Short mmCIF file of C-alpha atoms in Angstrom, two decimals:
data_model
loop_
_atom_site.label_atom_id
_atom_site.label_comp_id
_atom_site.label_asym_id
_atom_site.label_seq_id
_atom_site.Cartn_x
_atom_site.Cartn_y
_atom_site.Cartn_z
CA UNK N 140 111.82 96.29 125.22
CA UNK N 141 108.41 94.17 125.79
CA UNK N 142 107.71 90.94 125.15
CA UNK N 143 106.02 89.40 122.20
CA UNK N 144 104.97 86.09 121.66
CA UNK N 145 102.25 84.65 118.81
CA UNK N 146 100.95 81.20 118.16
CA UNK N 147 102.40 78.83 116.13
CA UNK N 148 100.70 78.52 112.83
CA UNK N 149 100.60 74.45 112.21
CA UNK N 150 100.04 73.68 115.80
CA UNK N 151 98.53 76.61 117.84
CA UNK N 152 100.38 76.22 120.87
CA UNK N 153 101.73 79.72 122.18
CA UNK N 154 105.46 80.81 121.85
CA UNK N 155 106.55 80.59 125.80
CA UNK N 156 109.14 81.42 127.13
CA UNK N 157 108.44 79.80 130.21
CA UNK N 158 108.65 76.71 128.40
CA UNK N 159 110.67 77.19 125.74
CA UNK N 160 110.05 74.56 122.69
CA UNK N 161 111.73 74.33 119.00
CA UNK N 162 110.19 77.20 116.81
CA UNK N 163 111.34 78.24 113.34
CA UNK N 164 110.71 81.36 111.80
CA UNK N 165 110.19 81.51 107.70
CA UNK N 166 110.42 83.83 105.09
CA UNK N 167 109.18 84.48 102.13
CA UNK N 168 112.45 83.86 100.18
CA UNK N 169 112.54 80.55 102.35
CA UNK N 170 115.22 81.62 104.71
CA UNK N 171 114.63 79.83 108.25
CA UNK N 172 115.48 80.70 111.69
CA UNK N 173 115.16 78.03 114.30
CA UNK N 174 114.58 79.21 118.36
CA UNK N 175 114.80 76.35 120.53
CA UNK N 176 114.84 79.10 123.70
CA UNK N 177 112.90 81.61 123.19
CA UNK N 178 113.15 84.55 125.66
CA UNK N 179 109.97 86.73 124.57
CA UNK N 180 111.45 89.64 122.70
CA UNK N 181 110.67 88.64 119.02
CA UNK N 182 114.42 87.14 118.54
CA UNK N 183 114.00 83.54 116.57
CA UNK N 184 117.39 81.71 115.58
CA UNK N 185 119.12 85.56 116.15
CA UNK N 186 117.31 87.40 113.67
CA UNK N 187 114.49 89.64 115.07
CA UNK N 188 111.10 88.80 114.07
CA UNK N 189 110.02 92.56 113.58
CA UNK N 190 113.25 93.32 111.86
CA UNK N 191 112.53 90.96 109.06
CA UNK N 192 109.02 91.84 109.00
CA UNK N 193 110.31 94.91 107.59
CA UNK N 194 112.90 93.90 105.36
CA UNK N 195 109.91 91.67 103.99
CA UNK N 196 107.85 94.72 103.17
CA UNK N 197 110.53 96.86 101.58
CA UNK N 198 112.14 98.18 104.64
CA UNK N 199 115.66 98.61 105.81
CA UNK N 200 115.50 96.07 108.76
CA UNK N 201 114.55 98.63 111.30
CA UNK N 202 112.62 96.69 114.22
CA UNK N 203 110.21 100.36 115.23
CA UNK N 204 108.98 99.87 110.95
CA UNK N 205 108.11 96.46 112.00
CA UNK N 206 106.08 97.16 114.81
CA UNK N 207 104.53 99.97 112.81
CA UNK N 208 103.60 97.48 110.16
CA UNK N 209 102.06 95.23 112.64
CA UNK N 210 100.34 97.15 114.75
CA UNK N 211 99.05 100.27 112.10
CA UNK N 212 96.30 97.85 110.32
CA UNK N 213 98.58 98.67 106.99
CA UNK N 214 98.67 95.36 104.56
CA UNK N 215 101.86 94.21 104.93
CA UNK N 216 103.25 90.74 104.68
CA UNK N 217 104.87 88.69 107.68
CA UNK N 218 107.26 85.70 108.56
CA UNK N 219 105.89 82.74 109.36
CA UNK N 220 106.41 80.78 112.73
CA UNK N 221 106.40 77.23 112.82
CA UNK N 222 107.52 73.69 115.25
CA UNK N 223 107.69 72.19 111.76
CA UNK N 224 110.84 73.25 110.36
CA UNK N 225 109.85 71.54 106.86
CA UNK N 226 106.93 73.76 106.19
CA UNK N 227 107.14 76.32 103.92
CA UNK N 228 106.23 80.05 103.65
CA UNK N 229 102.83 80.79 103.24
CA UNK N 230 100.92 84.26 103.20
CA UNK N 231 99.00 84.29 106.75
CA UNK N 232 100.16 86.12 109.76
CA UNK N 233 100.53 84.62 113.15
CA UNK N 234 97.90 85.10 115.74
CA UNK N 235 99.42 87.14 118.42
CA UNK N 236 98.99 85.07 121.77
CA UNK N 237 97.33 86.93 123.87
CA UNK N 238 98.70 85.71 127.25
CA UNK N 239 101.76 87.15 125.48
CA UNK N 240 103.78 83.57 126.17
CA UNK N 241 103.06 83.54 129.71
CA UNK N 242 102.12 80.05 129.43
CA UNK N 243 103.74 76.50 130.69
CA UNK N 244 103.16 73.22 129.44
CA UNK N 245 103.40 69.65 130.49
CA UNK N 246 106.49 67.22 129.76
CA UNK N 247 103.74 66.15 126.94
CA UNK N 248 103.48 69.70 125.50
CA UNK N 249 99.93 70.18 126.78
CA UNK N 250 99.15 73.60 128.32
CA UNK N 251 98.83 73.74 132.16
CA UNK N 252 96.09 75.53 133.39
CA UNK N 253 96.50 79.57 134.37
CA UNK N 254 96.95 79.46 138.59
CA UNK N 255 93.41 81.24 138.05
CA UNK N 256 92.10 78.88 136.58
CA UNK N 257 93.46 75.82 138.83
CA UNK N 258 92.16 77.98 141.49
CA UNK N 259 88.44 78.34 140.31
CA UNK N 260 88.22 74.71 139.97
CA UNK N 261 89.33 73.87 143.69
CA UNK N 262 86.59 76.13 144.99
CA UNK N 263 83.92 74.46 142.35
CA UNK N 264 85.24 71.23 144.00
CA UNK N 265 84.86 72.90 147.25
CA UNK N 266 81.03 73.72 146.45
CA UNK N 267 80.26 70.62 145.42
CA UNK N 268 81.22 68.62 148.72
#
């Protein structure tokens, strides 16, 4: 099984699972899943993200139809993910993240920097002295 992770759709951040954060997952009936621990395998609130992205588009469930759907460039409609549990359903997919949730953030929910990153900017500081 990989992992999967997307950014959320009212505040961008990426889904980690390095550290985890409340997300809920939306239909378009208006069912809700809430994740507060997400692991990186598509599972929000114990219903499987890809799962219900078939039953959305007419499917029985089955996660590979899902993927399919996703991945195929075939219109298709898809759950919404959310920190705001209040918003509602709306027809946009989430970005996928592409650091696939391999991120950490701060006790103030900002994103730490890659260790690439934290690296390049010791050596800039290095060149400048």
């Amino acid at each position: 099984m990989g992992q999967f992770s997307w950014i959320t759709q009212d505040t961008r951040r990426s889904i980690s699972s390095l550290t985890p954060f409340q997300v809920t997952m939306t239909d378009n009936k208006g069912n809700k899943w809430t994740e507060n621990d997400y692991e990186g395998y598509g599972e929000f609130g114990g219903k499987d993200y890809f799962e219900l992205l078939s039953e959305m588009n007419g499917g029985n469930g089955d996660r590979n139809h899902g993927i399919d759907l996703t991945f195929n460039g075939q219109p298709h409609i898809s759950p919404n993910l959310n920190e705001d549990p209040t918003i509602e359903w709306v027809d946009e997919e989430p970005d996928n993240c592409p650091r696939q949730g391999w991120v950490e953030y701060d006790e103030d929910g900002d994103e730490l920097p890659e260790e690439d990153e934290e690296e390049e900017e010791e050596e800039e500081e290095d060149e400048d002295e």
